[in-house]
Amino acid sequence: MTPIKGPGAAQTHDGTGLRVAIVHARWNEKIIDALVAGAKKQLLAAGVTEENITVETVPGSYELPIGVQRLYAASQVQASAGEGISASDLLSSSTTDLKSSPTTAPKKAFDAIIAIGVLIKGSTMHFEYIADAVSHGLMRVQLDSGVPVIFGLLTVLTEEQGLERAGLVASSGMHNHGEDWGSAAVELGVKRRE
Ligand SMILES: O=Nc1c(NC[C@H](O)[C@H](O)[C@H](O)CO)[nH]c(=O)[nH]c1=O
């Protein structure tokens, strides 16, 4: 029986000319790395060029909202100044510890930003508080700023669940959810321009 749950029929959108950022936490990096790779794969497949993809990191998922907010604001400032975005421009204050690849990005504000984190339930309520804060925080950033922020926060009860959703457990039949997020970023980025 065909499963009901799922992202629905894939849509194709032309990502040529889009500028997309991926902001990811550094906790649970084996799963994070696979999710980021899946998102990037879809961006490139849709025509987003390598130089139009900026990858930033923050310490953990709790820092995703501030990391996304600061990165987008920096890209707007740089776009209005007509300058590329250099690593020094993207480096943050101590609060968010943004680290960026030492490349100069093109003169354009981001069309979409993918926030990626992996929260794995422990024996305390920490998981719940971070999940709640981050989901509300990312929603607020996107509505306040107008830039689509793709929700790439895995909130899993076990490491196995996280590995499965990063496409790292073939026997599970589960795909890499990062690919869905890459496709969503292209769709929202294109629709934002229309
Ligand atoms: O605790 N578990 C996790 C976690 N904690 C750190 C938190 O996000 C933040 O960086 C610190 O509290 C400092 O502000 N961050 C994650 O991304 N995944 C987890 O599973």
mmCIF file with all atom_site columns, C-alpha atoms and ligand atoms in Angstrom:
data_model
loop_
_atom_site.group_PDB
_atom_site.id
_atom_site.type_symbol
_atom_site.label_atom_id
_atom_site.label_alt_id
_atom_site.label_comp_id
_atom_site.label_asym_id
_atom_site.label_entity_id
_atom_site.label_seq_id
_atom_site.pdbx_PDB_ins_code
_atom_site.Cartn_x
_atom_site.Cartn_y
_atom_site.Cartn_z
_atom_site.occupancy
_atom_site.B_iso_or_equiv
_atom_site.pdbx_formal_charge
_atom_site.auth_seq_id
_atom_site.auth_comp_id
_atom_site.auth_asym_id
_atom_site.auth_atom_id
_atom_site.pdbx_PDB_model_num
ATOM   1   C CA . MET A 1 1   ? 0.000  0.000  0.000   1.00 0.00 ? 1   MET A CA 1
ATOM   2   C CA . THR A 1 2   ? 1.356  3.421  -0.948  1.00 0.00 ? 2   THR A CA 1
ATOM   3   C CA . PRO A 1 3   ? 2.260  5.346  2.205   1.00 0.00 ? 3   PRO A CA 1
ATOM   4   C CA . ILE A 1 4   ? 0.065  8.369  2.887   1.00 0.00 ? 4   ILE A CA 1
ATOM   5   C CA . LYS A 1 5   ? 2.642  10.336 4.897   1.00 0.00 ? 5   LYS A CA 1
ATOM   6   C CA . GLY A 1 6   ? 5.333  12.137 2.882   1.00 0.00 ? 6   GLY A CA 1
ATOM   7   C CA . PRO A 1 7   ? 6.319  15.342 1.015   1.00 0.00 ? 7   PRO A CA 1
ATOM   8   C CA . GLY A 1 8   ? 4.042  14.659 -1.954  1.00 0.00 ? 8   GLY A CA 1
ATOM   9   C CA . ALA A 1 9   ? 4.927  14.569 -5.640  1.00 0.00 ? 9   ALA A CA 1
ATOM   10  C CA . ALA A 1 10  ? 8.250  16.241 -6.289  1.00 0.00 ? 10  ALA A CA 1
ATOM   11  C CA . GLN A 1 11  ? 7.999  19.577 -8.081  1.00 0.00 ? 11  GLN A CA 1
ATOM   12  C CA . THR A 1 12  ? 10.786 20.952 -10.242 1.00 0.00 ? 12  THR A CA 1
ATOM   13  C CA . HIS A 1 13  ? 11.727 24.595 -10.031 1.00 0.00 ? 13  HIS A CA 1
ATOM   14  C CA . ASP A 1 14  ? 14.604 26.337 -11.766 1.00 0.00 ? 14  ASP A CA 1
ATOM   15  C CA . GLY A 1 15  ? 17.061 27.470 -9.117  1.00 0.00 ? 15  GLY A CA 1
ATOM   16  C CA . THR A 1 16  ? 19.304 29.323 -11.544 1.00 0.00 ? 16  THR A CA 1
ATOM   17  C CA . GLY A 1 17  ? 20.394 32.633 -10.031 1.00 0.00 ? 17  GLY A CA 1
ATOM   18  C CA . LEU A 1 18  ? 19.100 31.814 -6.555  1.00 0.00 ? 18  LEU A CA 1
ATOM   19  C CA . ARG A 1 19  ? 21.336 32.490 -3.556  1.00 0.00 ? 19  ARG A CA 1
ATOM   20  C CA . VAL A 1 20  ? 20.789 30.063 -0.706  1.00 0.00 ? 20  VAL A CA 1
ATOM   21  C CA . ALA A 1 21  ? 22.412 29.675 2.706   1.00 0.00 ? 21  ALA A CA 1
ATOM   22  C CA . ILE A 1 22  ? 22.585 26.617 4.895   1.00 0.00 ? 22  ILE A CA 1
ATOM   23  C CA . VAL A 1 23  ? 23.039 27.317 8.616   1.00 0.00 ? 23  VAL A CA 1
ATOM   24  C CA . HIS A 1 24  ? 23.708 24.135 10.539  1.00 0.00 ? 24  HIS A CA 1
ATOM   25  C CA . ALA A 1 25  ? 24.401 23.176 14.133  1.00 0.00 ? 25  ALA A CA 1
ATOM   26  C CA . ARG A 1 26  ? 27.515 21.159 14.973  1.00 0.00 ? 26  ARG A CA 1
ATOM   27  C CA . TRP A 1 27  ? 25.895 18.733 17.430  1.00 0.00 ? 27  TRP A CA 1
ATOM   28  C CA . ASN A 1 28  ? 25.453 15.120 16.161  1.00 0.00 ? 28  ASN A CA 1
ATOM   29  C CA . GLU A 1 29  ? 27.702 15.828 13.200  1.00 0.00 ? 29  GLU A CA 1
ATOM   30  C CA . LYS A 1 30  ? 27.476 12.419 11.464  1.00 0.00 ? 30  LYS A CA 1
ATOM   31  C CA . ILE A 1 31  ? 23.758 13.011 10.923  1.00 0.00 ? 31  ILE A CA 1
ATOM   32  C CA . ILE A 1 32  ? 24.206 16.739 10.302  1.00 0.00 ? 32  ILE A CA 1
ATOM   33  C CA . ASP A 1 33  ? 26.838 16.153 7.608   1.00 0.00 ? 33  ASP A CA 1
ATOM   34  C CA . ALA A 1 34  ? 24.529 13.778 5.706   1.00 0.00 ? 34  ALA A CA 1
ATOM   35  C CA . LEU A 1 35  ? 21.575 16.187 5.956   1.00 0.00 ? 35  LEU A CA 1
ATOM   36  C CA . VAL A 1 36  ? 23.680 19.124 4.736   1.00 0.00 ? 36  VAL A CA 1
ATOM   37  C CA . ALA A 1 37  ? 25.014 17.037 1.836   1.00 0.00 ? 37  ALA A CA 1
ATOM   38  C CA . GLY A 1 38  ? 21.470 16.037 0.886   1.00 0.00 ? 38  GLY A CA 1
ATOM   39  C CA . ALA A 1 39  ? 20.273 19.639 0.911   1.00 0.00 ? 39  ALA A CA 1
ATOM   40  C CA . LYS A 1 40  ? 23.271 20.796 -1.159  1.00 0.00 ? 40  LYS A CA 1
ATOM   41  C CA . LYS A 1 41  ? 22.753 17.972 -3.654  1.00 0.00 ? 41  LYS A CA 1
ATOM   42  C CA . GLN A 1 42  ? 19.198 19.125 -4.327  1.00 0.00 ? 42  GLN A CA 1
ATOM   43  C CA . LEU A 1 43  ? 20.199 22.782 -4.587  1.00 0.00 ? 43  LEU A CA 1
ATOM   44  C CA . LEU A 1 44  ? 22.854 21.960 -7.189  1.00 0.00 ? 44  LEU A CA 1
ATOM   45  C CA . ALA A 1 45  ? 20.466 19.640 -9.042  1.00 0.00 ? 45  ALA A CA 1
ATOM   46  C CA . ALA A 1 46  ? 17.978 22.526 -9.315  1.00 0.00 ? 46  ALA A CA 1
ATOM   47  C CA . GLY A 1 47  ? 20.588 24.795 -10.881 1.00 0.00 ? 47  GLY A CA 1
ATOM   48  C CA . VAL A 1 48  ? 21.801 26.739 -7.863  1.00 0.00 ? 48  VAL A CA 1
ATOM   49  C CA . THR A 1 49  ? 25.518 27.292 -8.451  1.00 0.00 ? 49  THR A CA 1
ATOM   50  C CA . GLU A 1 50  ? 28.194 26.319 -5.925  1.00 0.00 ? 50  GLU A CA 1
ATOM   51  C CA . GLU A 1 51  ? 29.242 29.930 -5.418  1.00 0.00 ? 51  GLU A CA 1
ATOM   52  C CA . ASN A 1 52  ? 25.631 30.832 -4.611  1.00 0.00 ? 52  ASN A CA 1
ATOM   53  C CA . ILE A 1 53  ? 25.505 28.365 -1.740  1.00 0.00 ? 53  ILE A CA 1
ATOM   54  C CA . THR A 1 54  ? 26.875 29.636 1.584   1.00 0.00 ? 54  THR A CA 1
ATOM   55  C CA . VAL A 1 55  ? 27.307 27.225 4.491   1.00 0.00 ? 55  VAL A CA 1
ATOM   56  C CA . GLU A 1 56  ? 27.560 28.588 8.054   1.00 0.00 ? 56  GLU A CA 1
ATOM   57  C CA . THR A 1 57  ? 27.733 26.757 11.367  1.00 0.00 ? 57  THR A CA 1
ATOM   58  C CA . VAL A 1 58  ? 26.553 27.511 14.886  1.00 0.00 ? 58  VAL A CA 1
ATOM   59  C CA . PRO A 1 59  ? 27.392 25.551 18.071  1.00 0.00 ? 59  PRO A CA 1
ATOM   60  C CA . GLY A 1 60  ? 23.991 23.900 18.518  1.00 0.00 ? 60  GLY A CA 1
ATOM   61  C CA . SER A 1 61  ? 20.377 23.997 17.380  1.00 0.00 ? 61  SER A CA 1
ATOM   62  C CA . TYR A 1 62  ? 19.492 26.596 20.011  1.00 0.00 ? 62  TYR A CA 1
ATOM   63  C CA . GLU A 1 63  ? 21.684 29.088 18.090  1.00 0.00 ? 63  GLU A CA 1
ATOM   64  C CA . LEU A 1 64  ? 19.973 28.459 14.740  1.00 0.00 ? 64  LEU A CA 1
ATOM   65  C CA . PRO A 1 65  ? 17.466 31.349 14.946  1.00 0.00 ? 65  PRO A CA 1
ATOM   66  C CA . ILE A 1 66  ? 20.089 33.989 15.803  1.00 0.00 ? 66  ILE A CA 1
ATOM   67  C CA . GLY A 1 67  ? 22.506 32.505 13.284  1.00 0.00 ? 67  GLY A CA 1
ATOM   68  C CA . VAL A 1 68  ? 19.912 32.669 10.501  1.00 0.00 ? 68  VAL A CA 1
ATOM   69  C CA . GLN A 1 69  ? 18.783 36.165 11.503  1.00 0.00 ? 69  GLN A CA 1
ATOM   70  C CA . ARG A 1 70  ? 22.337 37.585 11.579  1.00 0.00 ? 70  ARG A CA 1
ATOM   71  C CA . LEU A 1 71  ? 23.371 35.939 8.350   1.00 0.00 ? 71  LEU A CA 1
ATOM   72  C CA . TYR A 1 72  ? 20.369 37.244 6.468   1.00 0.00 ? 72  TYR A CA 1
ATOM   73  C CA . ALA A 1 73  ? 20.820 40.747 7.876   1.00 0.00 ? 73  ALA A CA 1
ATOM   74  C CA . ALA A 1 74  ? 24.496 40.678 6.860   1.00 0.00 ? 74  ALA A CA 1
ATOM   75  C CA . SER A 1 75  ? 23.564 39.636 3.340   1.00 0.00 ? 75  SER A CA 1
ATOM   76  C CA . GLN A 1 76  ? 21.070 42.488 3.070   1.00 0.00 ? 76  GLN A CA 1
ATOM   77  C CA . VAL A 1 77  ? 23.626 45.046 4.232   1.00 0.00 ? 77  VAL A CA 1
ATOM   78  C CA . GLN A 1 78  ? 26.224 43.736 1.834   1.00 0.00 ? 78  GLN A CA 1
ATOM   79  C CA . ALA A 1 79  ? 23.735 43.620 -1.055  1.00 0.00 ? 79  ALA A CA 1
ATOM   80  C CA . SER A 1 80  ? 22.740 47.260 -0.491  1.00 0.00 ? 80  SER A CA 1
ATOM   81  C CA . ALA A 1 81  ? 26.418 48.225 -0.282  1.00 0.00 ? 81  ALA A CA 1
ATOM   82  C CA . GLY A 1 82  ? 27.009 46.330 -3.528  1.00 0.00 ? 82  GLY A CA 1
ATOM   83  C CA . GLU A 1 83  ? 29.801 44.292 -2.006  1.00 0.00 ? 83  GLU A CA 1
ATOM   84  C CA . GLY A 1 84  ? 30.495 40.596 -1.821  1.00 0.00 ? 84  GLY A CA 1
ATOM   85  C CA . ILE A 1 85  ? 30.114 38.984 1.559   1.00 0.00 ? 85  ILE A CA 1
ATOM   86  C CA . SER A 1 86  ? 33.519 38.082 2.924   1.00 0.00 ? 86  SER A CA 1
ATOM   87  C CA . ALA A 1 87  ? 34.266 35.773 5.771   1.00 0.00 ? 87  ALA A CA 1
ATOM   88  C CA . SER A 1 88  ? 35.049 38.700 8.066   1.00 0.00 ? 88  SER A CA 1
ATOM   89  C CA . ASP A 1 89  ? 31.620 40.210 7.297   1.00 0.00 ? 89  ASP A CA 1
ATOM   90  C CA . LEU A 1 90  ? 29.899 36.976 8.241   1.00 0.00 ? 90  LEU A CA 1
ATOM   91  C CA . LEU A 1 91  ? 31.877 36.307 11.389  1.00 0.00 ? 91  LEU A CA 1
ATOM   92  C CA . SER A 1 92  ? 29.611 37.031 14.310  1.00 0.00 ? 92  SER A CA 1
ATOM   93  C CA . SER A 1 93  ? 29.998 38.333 17.834  1.00 0.00 ? 93  SER A CA 1
ATOM   94  C CA . SER A 1 94  ? 30.693 35.747 20.534  1.00 0.00 ? 94  SER A CA 1
ATOM   95  C CA . THR A 1 95  ? 26.993 35.086 20.978  1.00 0.00 ? 95  THR A CA 1
ATOM   96  C CA . THR A 1 96  ? 26.509 33.080 17.819  1.00 0.00 ? 96  THR A CA 1
ATOM   97  C CA . ASP A 1 97  ? 30.027 31.983 16.895  1.00 0.00 ? 97  ASP A CA 1
ATOM   98  C CA . LEU A 1 98  ? 29.199 31.979 13.180  1.00 0.00 ? 98  LEU A CA 1
ATOM   99  C CA . LYS A 1 99  ? 32.039 30.530 11.175  1.00 0.00 ? 99  LYS A CA 1
ATOM   100 C CA . SER A 1 100 ? 31.937 30.853 7.406   1.00 0.00 ? 100 SER A CA 1
ATOM   101 C CA . SER A 1 101 ? 33.808 29.412 4.505   1.00 0.00 ? 101 SER A CA 1
ATOM   102 C CA . PRO A 1 102 ? 36.494 31.946 3.475   1.00 0.00 ? 102 PRO A CA 1
ATOM   103 C CA . THR A 1 103 ? 34.858 32.780 0.189   1.00 0.00 ? 103 THR A CA 1
ATOM   104 C CA . THR A 1 104 ? 33.376 36.053 -0.997  1.00 0.00 ? 104 THR A CA 1
ATOM   105 C CA . ALA A 1 105 ? 29.729 35.591 -1.828  1.00 0.00 ? 105 ALA A CA 1
ATOM   106 C CA . PRO A 1 106 ? 28.018 37.500 -4.663  1.00 0.00 ? 106 PRO A CA 1
ATOM   107 C CA . LYS A 1 107 ? 26.284 40.839 -4.216  1.00 0.00 ? 107 LYS A CA 1
ATOM   108 C CA . LYS A 1 108 ? 22.804 39.594 -3.300  1.00 0.00 ? 108 LYS A CA 1
ATOM   109 C CA . ALA A 1 109 ? 20.738 38.930 -0.224  1.00 0.00 ? 109 ALA A CA 1
ATOM   110 C CA . PHE A 1 110 ? 19.762 35.318 0.287   1.00 0.00 ? 110 PHE A CA 1
ATOM   111 C CA . ASP A 1 111 ? 16.621 34.076 -1.444  1.00 0.00 ? 111 ASP A CA 1
ATOM   112 C CA . ALA A 1 112 ? 16.154 31.319 1.128   1.00 0.00 ? 112 ALA A CA 1
ATOM   113 C CA . ILE A 1 113 ? 17.951 29.898 4.153   1.00 0.00 ? 113 ILE A CA 1
ATOM   114 C CA . ILE A 1 114 ? 17.922 26.285 5.320   1.00 0.00 ? 114 ILE A CA 1
ATOM   115 C CA . ALA A 1 115 ? 18.346 25.820 9.095   1.00 0.00 ? 115 ALA A CA 1
ATOM   116 C CA . ILE A 1 116 ? 19.605 22.329 9.954   1.00 0.00 ? 116 ILE A CA 1
ATOM   117 C CA . GLY A 1 117 ? 19.929 20.811 13.433  1.00 0.00 ? 117 GLY A CA 1
ATOM   118 C CA . VAL A 1 118 ? 19.530 17.436 15.097  1.00 0.00 ? 118 VAL A CA 1
ATOM   119 C CA . LEU A 1 119 ? 18.020 17.202 18.551  1.00 0.00 ? 119 LEU A CA 1
ATOM   120 C CA . ILE A 1 120 ? 18.238 13.751 20.145  1.00 0.00 ? 120 ILE A CA 1
ATOM   121 C CA . LYS A 1 121 ? 16.069 13.169 23.218  1.00 0.00 ? 121 LYS A CA 1
ATOM   122 C CA . GLY A 1 122 ? 18.075 12.590 26.410  1.00 0.00 ? 122 GLY A CA 1
ATOM   123 C CA . SER A 1 123 ? 16.928 11.816 29.927  1.00 0.00 ? 123 SER A CA 1
ATOM   124 C CA . THR A 1 124 ? 15.894 15.403 30.743  1.00 0.00 ? 124 THR A CA 1
ATOM   125 C CA . MET A 1 125 ? 13.469 18.003 29.419  1.00 0.00 ? 125 MET A CA 1
ATOM   126 C CA . HIS A 1 126 ? 16.329 19.887 27.626  1.00 0.00 ? 126 HIS A CA 1
ATOM   127 C CA . PHE A 1 127 ? 15.209 18.432 24.282  1.00 0.00 ? 127 PHE A CA 1
ATOM   128 C CA . GLU A 1 128 ? 11.669 19.765 24.603  1.00 0.00 ? 128 GLU A CA 1
ATOM   129 C CA . TYR A 1 129 ? 12.727 23.262 25.578  1.00 0.00 ? 129 TYR A CA 1
ATOM   130 C CA . ILE A 1 130 ? 15.232 23.593 22.737  1.00 0.00 ? 130 ILE A CA 1
ATOM   131 C CA . ALA A 1 131 ? 12.839 22.114 20.161  1.00 0.00 ? 131 ALA A CA 1
ATOM   132 C CA . ASP A 1 132 ? 10.082 24.508 21.175  1.00 0.00 ? 132 ASP A CA 1
ATOM   133 C CA . ALA A 1 133 ? 12.349 27.570 21.282  1.00 0.00 ? 133 ALA A CA 1
ATOM   134 C CA . VAL A 1 134 ? 14.008 26.821 17.945  1.00 0.00 ? 134 VAL A CA 1
ATOM   135 C CA . SER A 1 135 ? 10.817 26.073 16.038  1.00 0.00 ? 135 SER A CA 1
ATOM   136 C CA . HIS A 1 136 ? 9.161  29.275 17.250  1.00 0.00 ? 136 HIS A CA 1
ATOM   137 C CA . GLY A 1 137 ? 12.389 31.232 16.759  1.00 0.00 ? 137 GLY A CA 1
ATOM   138 C CA . LEU A 1 138 ? 12.874 30.146 13.154  1.00 0.00 ? 138 LEU A CA 1
ATOM   139 C CA . MET A 1 139 ? 9.249  30.883 12.331  1.00 0.00 ? 139 MET A CA 1
ATOM   140 C CA . ARG A 1 140 ? 9.616  34.369 13.823  1.00 0.00 ? 140 ARG A CA 1
ATOM   141 C CA . VAL A 1 141 ? 12.811 35.069 11.885  1.00 0.00 ? 141 VAL A CA 1
ATOM   142 C CA . GLN A 1 142 ? 11.236 34.155 8.556   1.00 0.00 ? 142 GLN A CA 1
ATOM   143 C CA . LEU A 1 143 ? 8.021  36.109 9.158   1.00 0.00 ? 143 LEU A CA 1
ATOM   144 C CA . ASP A 1 144 ? 9.864  39.145 10.519  1.00 0.00 ? 144 ASP A CA 1
ATOM   145 C CA . SER A 1 145 ? 12.457 39.203 7.742   1.00 0.00 ? 145 SER A CA 1
ATOM   146 C CA . GLY A 1 146 ? 10.429 37.871 4.807   1.00 0.00 ? 146 GLY A CA 1
ATOM   147 C CA . VAL A 1 147 ? 13.186 35.405 3.839   1.00 0.00 ? 147 VAL A CA 1
ATOM   148 C CA . PRO A 1 148 ? 11.958 31.796 3.656   1.00 0.00 ? 148 PRO A CA 1
ATOM   149 C CA . VAL A 1 149 ? 13.591 29.753 6.428   1.00 0.00 ? 149 VAL A CA 1
ATOM   150 C CA . ILE A 1 150 ? 13.333 26.032 5.745   1.00 0.00 ? 150 ILE A CA 1
ATOM   151 C CA . PHE A 1 151 ? 12.769 24.046 8.954   1.00 0.00 ? 151 PHE A CA 1
ATOM   152 C CA . GLY A 1 152 ? 15.511 21.424 8.984   1.00 0.00 ? 152 GLY A CA 1
ATOM   153 C CA . LEU A 1 153 ? 15.401 20.528 12.666  1.00 0.00 ? 153 LEU A CA 1
ATOM   154 C CA . LEU A 1 154 ? 15.234 16.798 13.310  1.00 0.00 ? 154 LEU A CA 1
ATOM   155 C CA . THR A 1 155 ? 13.716 16.097 16.735  1.00 0.00 ? 155 THR A CA 1
ATOM   156 C CA . VAL A 1 156 ? 14.338 12.403 17.243  1.00 0.00 ? 156 VAL A CA 1
ATOM   157 C CA . LEU A 1 157 ? 13.951 10.083 20.201  1.00 0.00 ? 157 LEU A CA 1
ATOM   158 C CA . THR A 1 158 ? 16.903 7.849  19.291  1.00 0.00 ? 158 THR A CA 1
ATOM   159 C CA . GLU A 1 159 ? 20.137 8.074  17.303  1.00 0.00 ? 159 GLU A CA 1
ATOM   160 C CA . GLU A 1 160 ? 18.716 5.416  14.970  1.00 0.00 ? 160 GLU A CA 1
ATOM   161 C CA . GLN A 1 161 ? 15.773 7.647  14.094  1.00 0.00 ? 161 GLN A CA 1
ATOM   162 C CA . GLY A 1 162 ? 18.217 10.404 13.201  1.00 0.00 ? 162 GLY A CA 1
ATOM   163 C CA . LEU A 1 163 ? 20.387 8.128  11.057  1.00 0.00 ? 163 LEU A CA 1
ATOM   164 C CA . GLU A 1 164 ? 17.304 6.855  9.229   1.00 0.00 ? 164 GLU A CA 1
ATOM   165 C CA . ARG A 1 165 ? 16.073 10.376 8.411   1.00 0.00 ? 165 ARG A CA 1
ATOM   166 C CA . ALA A 1 166 ? 19.498 11.321 7.099   1.00 0.00 ? 166 ALA A CA 1
ATOM   167 C CA . GLY A 1 167 ? 19.286 8.395  4.664   1.00 0.00 ? 167 GLY A CA 1
ATOM   168 C CA . LEU A 1 168 ? 22.062 6.524  6.465   1.00 0.00 ? 168 LEU A CA 1
ATOM   169 C CA . VAL A 1 169 ? 20.105 3.318  7.123   1.00 0.00 ? 169 VAL A CA 1
ATOM   170 C CA . ALA A 1 170 ? 19.331 1.732  3.741   1.00 0.00 ? 170 ALA A CA 1
ATOM   171 C CA . SER A 1 171 ? 17.221 -1.033 5.285   1.00 0.00 ? 171 SER A CA 1
ATOM   172 C CA . SER A 1 172 ? 14.841 1.564  6.720   1.00 0.00 ? 172 SER A CA 1
ATOM   173 C CA . GLY A 1 173 ? 13.778 2.657  3.243   1.00 0.00 ? 173 GLY A CA 1
ATOM   174 C CA . MET A 1 174 ? 13.852 6.238  4.535   1.00 0.00 ? 174 MET A CA 1
ATOM   175 C CA . HIS A 1 175 ? 15.255 8.984  2.318   1.00 0.00 ? 175 HIS A CA 1
ATOM   176 C CA . ASN A 1 176 ? 17.563 11.818 3.313   1.00 0.00 ? 176 ASN A CA 1
ATOM   177 C CA . HIS A 1 177 ? 15.269 14.554 4.630   1.00 0.00 ? 177 HIS A CA 1
ATOM   178 C CA . GLY A 1 178 ? 17.935 17.134 3.734   1.00 0.00 ? 178 GLY A CA 1
ATOM   179 C CA . GLU A 1 179 ? 16.936 16.615 0.098   1.00 0.00 ? 179 GLU A CA 1
ATOM   180 C CA . ASP A 1 180 ? 13.383 17.709 0.886   1.00 0.00 ? 180 ASP A CA 1
ATOM   181 C CA . TRP A 1 181 ? 14.732 20.844 2.502   1.00 0.00 ? 181 TRP A CA 1
ATOM   182 C CA . GLY A 1 182 ? 16.905 21.678 -0.484  1.00 0.00 ? 182 GLY A CA 1
ATOM   183 C CA . SER A 1 183 ? 13.918 21.343 -2.801  1.00 0.00 ? 183 SER A CA 1
ATOM   184 C CA . ALA A 1 184 ? 11.758 23.456 -0.497  1.00 0.00 ? 184 ALA A CA 1
ATOM   185 C CA . ALA A 1 185 ? 14.407 26.201 -0.447  1.00 0.00 ? 185 ALA A CA 1
ATOM   186 C CA . VAL A 1 186 ? 14.431 26.352 -4.254  1.00 0.00 ? 186 VAL A CA 1
ATOM   187 C CA . GLU A 1 187 ? 10.631 26.412 -4.493  1.00 0.00 ? 187 GLU A CA 1
ATOM   188 C CA . LEU A 1 188 ? 10.240 29.154 -1.896  1.00 0.00 ? 188 LEU A CA 1
ATOM   189 C CA . GLY A 1 189 ? 13.158 31.122 -3.324  1.00 0.00 ? 189 GLY A CA 1
ATOM   190 C CA . VAL A 1 190 ? 11.637 31.042 -6.810  1.00 0.00 ? 190 VAL A CA 1
ATOM   191 C CA . LYS A 1 191 ? 8.150  31.908 -5.605  1.00 0.00 ? 191 LYS A CA 1
ATOM   192 C CA . ARG A 1 192 ? 9.499  34.810 -3.567  1.00 0.00 ? 192 ARG A CA 1
ATOM   193 C CA . ARG A 1 193 ? 10.811 36.388 -6.786  1.00 0.00 ? 193 ARG A CA 1
ATOM   194 C CA . GLU A 1 194 ? 7.511  36.001 -8.667  1.00 0.00 ? 194 GLU A CA 1
HETATM 195 O O1 . LIG B 2 .   ? 21.637 18.949 24.207  1.00 0.00 ? 1   LIG B O1 1
HETATM 196 N N1 . LIG B 2 .   ? 21.485 18.448 23.135  1.00 0.00 ? 1   LIG B N1 1
HETATM 197 C C1 . LIG B 2 .   ? 21.609 19.087 21.908  1.00 0.00 ? 1   LIG B C1 1
HETATM 198 C C2 . LIG B 2 .   ? 22.046 20.418 21.737  1.00 0.00 ? 1   LIG B C2 1
HETATM 199 N N2 . LIG B 2 .   ? 22.392 21.168 22.810  1.00 0.00 ? 1   LIG B N2 1
HETATM 200 C C3 . LIG B 2 .   ? 23.132 22.417 22.702  1.00 0.00 ? 1   LIG B C3 1
HETATM 201 C C4 . LIG B 2 .   ? 22.203 23.617 22.487  1.00 0.00 ? 1   LIG B C4 1
HETATM 202 O O2 . LIG B 2 .   ? 21.632 23.585 21.192  1.00 0.00 ? 1   LIG B O2 1
HETATM 203 C C5 . LIG B 2 .   ? 23.004 24.924 22.627  1.00 0.00 ? 1   LIG B C5 1
HETATM 204 O O3 . LIG B 2 .   ? 24.039 24.948 21.660  1.00 0.00 ? 1   LIG B O3 1
HETATM 205 C C6 . LIG B 2 .   ? 23.604 25.088 24.004  1.00 0.00 ? 1   LIG B C6 1
HETATM 206 O O4 . LIG B 2 .   ? 22.573 24.929 24.971  1.00 0.00 ? 1   LIG B O4 1
HETATM 207 C C7 . LIG B 2 .   ? 24.273 26.441 24.186  1.00 0.00 ? 1   LIG B C7 1
HETATM 208 O O5 . LIG B 2 .   ? 23.352 27.482 23.930  1.00 0.00 ? 1   LIG B O5 1
HETATM 209 N N3 . LIG B 2 .   ? 22.111 20.960 20.510  1.00 0.00 ? 1   LIG B N3 1
HETATM 210 C C8 . LIG B 2 .   ? 21.770 20.236 19.400  1.00 0.00 ? 1   LIG B C8 1
HETATM 211 O O6 . LIG B 2 .   ? 21.823 20.744 18.273  1.00 0.00 ? 1   LIG B O6 1
HETATM 212 N N4 . LIG B 2 .   ? 21.362 18.932 19.532  1.00 0.00 ? 1   LIG B N4 1
HETATM 213 C C9 . LIG B 2 .   ? 21.256 18.333 20.739  1.00 0.00 ? 1   LIG B C9 1
HETATM 214 O O7 . LIG B 2 .   ? 20.859 17.131 20.802  1.00 0.00 ? 1   LIG B O7 1
#
